[in-house]
């Protein structure tokens, strides 16, 4: 039998080559896309590592307390450049780096380059930027530098009988040492008010030690306080002995809720309640923090103090656990009563949404003097 075998024509061969070329082109484009995606993800991870090196990793905890605050926590300021993360600036004794682990650094300056080999853009600011992809990839460290370097610790000093210092206030010294932002440390010492209120301000993030001494007897209380970004931490101090029963101080505990005063207005979207001062002296309130549970989540826009607006924020609105800082400190005299209004509760944190009816909600409100009240509407 004679078998006839037919080969490929030139046209068929050309068509096969064209098809192979098309398939190869598609495969190359897919490969290029995968490589680019990998570089983007790698760069994002590196930028997060740099951010953690600068401001710390909030997920590193010990017994529930944050222990990592990075370069800013040790030095008290943002680094001038990325070199400061691996080499101490001259004369910086509080520097405790390097802040980037060895498994991150593949070469001496790899930590300063993105996945395309282009240097990150950073110069003592709040952002790290990668430009290697042709478009910017940005990692923000904080909303404002003050969130990292200008926080506060506030509270009330009382003795074992819940008596504030009264006439002995000048004999109580509350001190703190913290990094000064230039490689060394500085200290602040304050006296509380007669009613026991004190404030330590201008503090960088980090774990700080607050020491309270009643100089007359040398009784001492030491507190270890964690200061996260953008915070007004409440640290109440109580001595272990009855020191001031005859000092003229009142045994009050600070701001108190006026029973039965809480109500809602505006269809439930405004919350109103009264507070009174029982400390024995005038106090100044600089902020409040309201904590509550509502479904769906609810956010408020404004705080009024006796009908005067003292805090106003619409984008984003204040939420449960947020600190509403007052535009000016508000004074409340001993025995005086003030009406607080939290207005315009909404189901959206920024724009849109609908009014939230806060009826039936339980609130816990903490004030800058360290006082805390709880009420239900």
XYZ file of C-alpha atoms in Angstrom:
377
model
C 0.000 0.000 0.000
C 1.253 3.395 -0.895
C 0.636 5.948 1.916
C 0.543 9.612 1.076
C 1.720 11.975 3.840
C 1.039 15.624 3.389
C 3.241 18.245 5.084
C 2.333 21.760 6.250
C 2.041 24.449 3.700
C 3.991 27.669 4.097
C 0.806 29.541 4.960
C -0.054 27.038 7.690
C 3.441 27.316 9.124
C 3.227 31.097 9.181
C -0.145 30.893 10.941
C 1.300 28.593 13.612
C 4.196 30.976 14.185
C 1.781 33.906 14.486
C -0.400 32.024 16.990
C 2.650 31.067 19.049
C 3.745 34.704 18.998
C 0.347 35.889 20.214
C 0.288 33.318 23.020
C 3.832 34.255 24.029
C 2.921 37.959 24.039
C -0.090 37.375 26.255
C 2.004 35.216 28.579
C 4.717 37.878 28.780
C 2.163 40.572 29.579
C 0.653 38.382 32.292
C 4.118 37.723 33.668
C 4.982 41.432 33.603
C 1.736 42.214 35.412
C 2.461 39.578 38.055
C 5.982 40.920 38.541
C 4.670 44.482 38.909
C 2.024 43.383 41.403
C 4.703 41.569 43.388
C 6.884 44.672 43.457
C 3.983 46.799 44.670
C 3.162 44.374 47.484
C 6.826 44.049 48.438
C 7.175 47.824 48.543
C 4.072 48.221 50.691
C 5.465 45.689 53.186
C 8.814 47.474 53.272
C 7.096 50.825 53.829
C 5.084 49.349 56.709
C 8.333 48.060 58.217
C 9.796 51.566 57.933
C 6.694 53.053 59.547
C 6.950 50.556 62.423
C 10.614 51.470 62.812
C 9.721 55.150 63.111
C 6.558 55.109 65.264
C 6.499 51.531 66.555
C 4.275 48.523 66.018
C 1.023 48.905 68.010
C 0.451 45.138 67.910
C 3.507 44.367 70.067
C 2.076 44.005 73.578
C 3.116 42.773 77.005
C 0.321 42.028 79.477
C -1.998 44.048 77.270
C 0.248 47.119 77.205
C 1.942 48.409 74.078
C 5.728 48.081 74.290
C 6.987 49.305 70.903
C 7.090 52.995 69.943
C 10.058 52.934 67.575
C 12.423 55.818 66.990
C 9.935 58.466 68.108
C 9.343 56.698 71.414
C 13.078 56.644 72.191
C 14.116 60.020 70.787
C 10.944 62.107 71.076
C 10.887 63.377 67.490
C 10.646 62.139 63.917
C 13.975 61.092 62.359
C 15.608 63.624 60.055
C 16.125 60.892 57.449
C 15.978 57.116 57.065
C 19.684 56.786 57.909
C 18.778 57.602 61.519
C 16.932 54.279 61.745
C 20.175 52.274 61.531
C 22.835 54.741 62.719
C 22.543 56.974 65.768
C 22.704 60.696 65.017
C 25.730 62.246 66.700
C 25.337 62.637 70.451
C 21.905 60.983 70.662
C 22.063 59.044 73.943
C 18.401 57.976 73.928
C 18.692 56.344 70.492
C 18.169 52.591 70.951
C 18.359 51.239 67.415
C 18.849 49.934 64.898
C 15.102 49.966 64.392
C 15.125 47.742 61.281
C 15.808 44.023 61.753
C 18.619 42.295 59.878
C 16.251 40.101 57.871
C 14.776 43.256 56.361
C 18.089 44.749 55.268
C 19.589 42.828 52.348
C 22.373 45.343 51.701
C 23.719 48.393 53.476
C 21.137 50.757 52.002
C 18.407 48.365 50.822
C 15.992 49.689 53.449
C 16.035 53.074 51.684
C 14.970 51.730 48.270
C 11.675 50.400 46.938
C 11.294 47.225 44.863
C 12.296 49.135 41.708
C 15.573 50.237 43.304
C 14.441 53.856 43.671
C 15.079 55.729 46.929
C 12.068 56.340 49.153
C 11.167 59.987 49.622
C 11.299 60.926 53.302
C 12.700 63.933 55.157
C 11.501 64.314 58.754
C 7.890 64.404 57.608
C 4.737 62.404 58.153
C 4.870 60.395 54.916
C 7.131 57.879 53.198
C 6.688 57.819 49.414
C 7.724 55.284 46.761
C 7.930 56.580 43.176
C 9.553 53.588 41.457
C 6.330 52.257 39.927
C 5.733 55.482 38.018
C 2.961 56.524 40.395
C 3.238 57.367 44.070
C 2.724 54.795 46.815
C 2.455 56.647 50.130
C 2.547 55.484 53.741
C 1.325 58.044 56.292
C 2.773 57.901 59.802
C 0.187 60.099 61.552
C -2.405 62.772 60.822
C -0.307 65.431 62.555
C 3.150 65.576 64.138
C 1.519 66.614 67.414
C -0.184 63.197 67.519
C 3.286 61.716 68.048
C 5.078 64.371 70.097
C 2.497 66.423 72.008
C 0.256 64.189 74.096
C -0.751 64.545 77.733
C -1.230 62.709 81.015
C -3.900 64.102 83.340
C -5.638 63.025 86.475
C -6.518 63.682 90.093
C -4.286 63.316 93.166
C -6.028 62.017 96.298
C -4.966 60.482 99.589
C -6.211 57.168 100.985
C -9.379 58.875 102.212
C -10.144 60.325 98.748
C -9.146 63.801 99.998
C -7.381 66.154 97.533
C -4.356 68.176 98.743
C -6.306 71.363 99.494
C -3.969 73.918 101.102
C -1.067 71.457 100.778
C -1.192 71.409 96.966
C 2.190 73.164 96.636
C 3.810 70.386 98.691
C 2.850 67.755 96.110
C 5.240 67.416 93.173
C 4.347 65.349 90.106
C 7.252 64.788 87.742
C 8.070 62.990 84.517
C 11.226 62.535 82.430
C 10.934 61.984 78.677
C 13.046 62.237 75.491
C 13.517 65.832 74.353
C 13.602 65.177 70.596
C 17.308 65.967 70.310
C 18.854 62.803 71.696
C 18.682 63.601 75.386
C 16.017 63.751 78.092
C 14.139 66.555 79.756
C 11.849 66.705 82.744
C 8.672 68.428 83.862
C 7.467 68.910 87.430
C 4.047 70.328 88.295
C 1.964 70.921 91.392
C -1.673 69.844 91.347
C -4.519 72.240 91.991
C -6.035 72.345 95.466
C -8.733 70.031 94.154
C -6.072 67.513 93.078
C -6.195 68.020 89.303
C -2.888 67.921 87.431
C -1.703 67.822 83.815
C 1.577 66.866 82.149
C 1.551 68.081 78.552
C 3.752 68.082 75.452
C 4.693 64.405 75.798
C 5.932 62.108 73.016
C 4.478 58.650 72.551
C 6.016 55.928 74.671
C 6.032 54.303 78.079
C 6.633 56.926 80.739
C 7.159 56.961 84.499
C 5.164 59.476 86.542
C 6.392 60.121 90.089
C 4.248 61.886 92.696
C 5.884 62.984 95.954
C 4.290 64.586 98.998
C 7.411 66.481 100.022
C 6.327 66.976 103.637
C 6.473 63.258 104.418
C 8.303 61.983 101.310
C 5.397 59.637 100.563
C 5.846 58.593 96.931
C 3.627 57.033 94.276
C 5.159 55.801 91.006
C 2.960 55.158 87.963
C 3.948 53.539 84.676
C 1.881 55.118 81.923
C 1.579 54.127 78.263
C 1.035 57.131 75.994
C -0.231 56.170 72.507
C -0.525 58.636 69.601
C -3.076 61.446 69.803
C -3.931 60.752 73.418
C -4.914 62.402 76.678
C -4.229 59.588 79.118
C -5.984 59.590 82.482
C -3.681 58.591 85.359
C -5.236 59.123 88.770
C -2.833 59.069 91.726
C -3.751 57.822 95.177
C -1.397 57.924 98.166
C -1.525 55.026 100.590
C -2.147 57.103 103.719
C -4.654 59.725 104.866
C -2.532 62.832 104.445
C -4.861 65.787 104.041
C -7.950 65.301 106.209
C -7.286 68.664 107.886
C -6.115 70.459 104.736
C -9.365 72.156 103.846
C -9.789 69.842 100.883
C -13.121 68.283 100.073
C -13.591 64.533 99.939
C -15.236 64.852 96.548
C -14.131 62.706 93.629
C -14.266 65.357 90.903
C -16.961 65.891 88.303
C -20.210 64.097 89.138
C -23.315 63.327 87.101
C -26.500 65.103 88.198
C -28.921 62.239 88.724
C -31.866 62.157 86.312
C -30.543 64.961 84.098
C -29.761 62.890 80.964
C -32.197 63.228 78.090
C -32.352 63.302 74.303
C -33.613 66.077 72.047
C -33.744 66.618 68.306
C -35.554 63.358 67.690
C -32.991 61.464 69.758
C -29.914 62.683 67.874
C -28.802 65.104 70.630
C -27.745 63.918 74.105
C -27.912 66.334 77.040
C -26.821 65.866 80.671
C -25.680 67.920 83.671
C -22.468 67.662 85.674
C -21.439 69.259 88.954
C -18.064 69.922 90.574
C -17.598 68.616 94.107
C -13.792 68.824 94.391
C -13.699 71.773 96.769
C -12.103 74.106 94.212
C -12.544 75.328 90.659
C -11.328 72.967 87.926
C -10.741 73.329 84.198
C -11.952 70.754 81.686
C -10.043 70.537 78.384
C -11.682 67.491 76.774
C -14.128 64.669 77.221
C -14.282 61.106 75.927
C -17.662 59.397 75.560
C -17.898 55.601 75.350
C -21.128 53.896 74.336
C -22.574 51.039 72.288
C -25.186 51.680 69.605
C -26.423 49.672 66.624
C -25.697 50.788 64.012
C -22.541 52.652 65.069
C -23.240 56.294 65.898
C -21.022 59.374 65.652
C -21.541 62.927 66.924
C -20.438 66.301 65.563
C -20.454 68.823 68.380
C -20.027 69.304 72.131
C -21.642 72.281 73.855
C -20.804 73.592 77.323
C -23.767 75.588 78.671
C -24.786 76.108 75.022
C -21.325 77.370 73.936
C -19.722 75.187 71.252
C -16.401 73.828 72.564
C -15.727 70.960 70.107
C -16.875 70.605 66.507
C -15.727 67.962 64.028
C -17.667 66.742 60.997
C -15.159 64.798 58.908
C -14.668 62.500 60.630
C -17.270 62.844 63.355
C -16.399 61.810 66.917
C -17.077 58.164 67.732
C -17.221 56.071 70.869
C -13.848 56.253 72.615
C -12.668 59.329 70.677
C -11.327 62.306 72.617
C -13.215 65.527 71.879
C -10.669 68.253 72.621
C -12.132 71.618 73.616
C -11.194 74.726 71.645
C -10.597 76.447 75.007
C -10.515 75.015 78.510
C -13.783 75.487 80.383
C -13.798 76.283 84.100
C -16.373 74.953 86.530
C -16.416 76.344 90.060
C -16.794 74.264 93.197
C -20.448 73.323 93.588
C -21.365 74.699 90.143
C -23.475 72.802 87.597
C -22.929 72.749 83.831
C -25.078 71.355 81.009
C -23.215 69.274 78.424
C -24.720 68.605 74.993
C -23.407 66.085 72.473
C -25.138 66.935 69.224
C -26.007 65.548 65.815
C -25.483 61.807 66.311
C -25.349 60.183 62.876
C -24.911 56.669 61.482
C -22.037 57.791 59.228
C -18.625 58.913 60.459
C -18.074 61.283 57.544
C -20.918 62.707 55.460
C -24.223 61.178 54.477
C -25.862 58.743 56.840
C -28.977 59.426 58.868
C -29.793 60.703 62.332
C -29.171 58.170 65.102
C -31.684 57.908 67.937
C -29.611 57.543 71.122
C -32.574 56.831 73.402
C -31.904 53.839 75.651
C -28.114 54.153 75.318
C -25.719 53.926 78.264
C -22.802 56.385 78.247
C -19.542 56.476 80.187
C -17.957 59.929 79.899
C -14.393 60.610 81.071
C -13.182 64.191 81.569
C -9.678 65.655 81.393
C -9.484 65.973 85.193
C -9.690 62.180 85.445
C -13.322 62.062 86.546
C -15.663 59.533 84.963
C -19.467 59.369 84.999
C -21.947 56.774 83.738
C -25.602 57.300 82.886
C -28.381 55.806 80.777
C -30.965 57.725 78.802
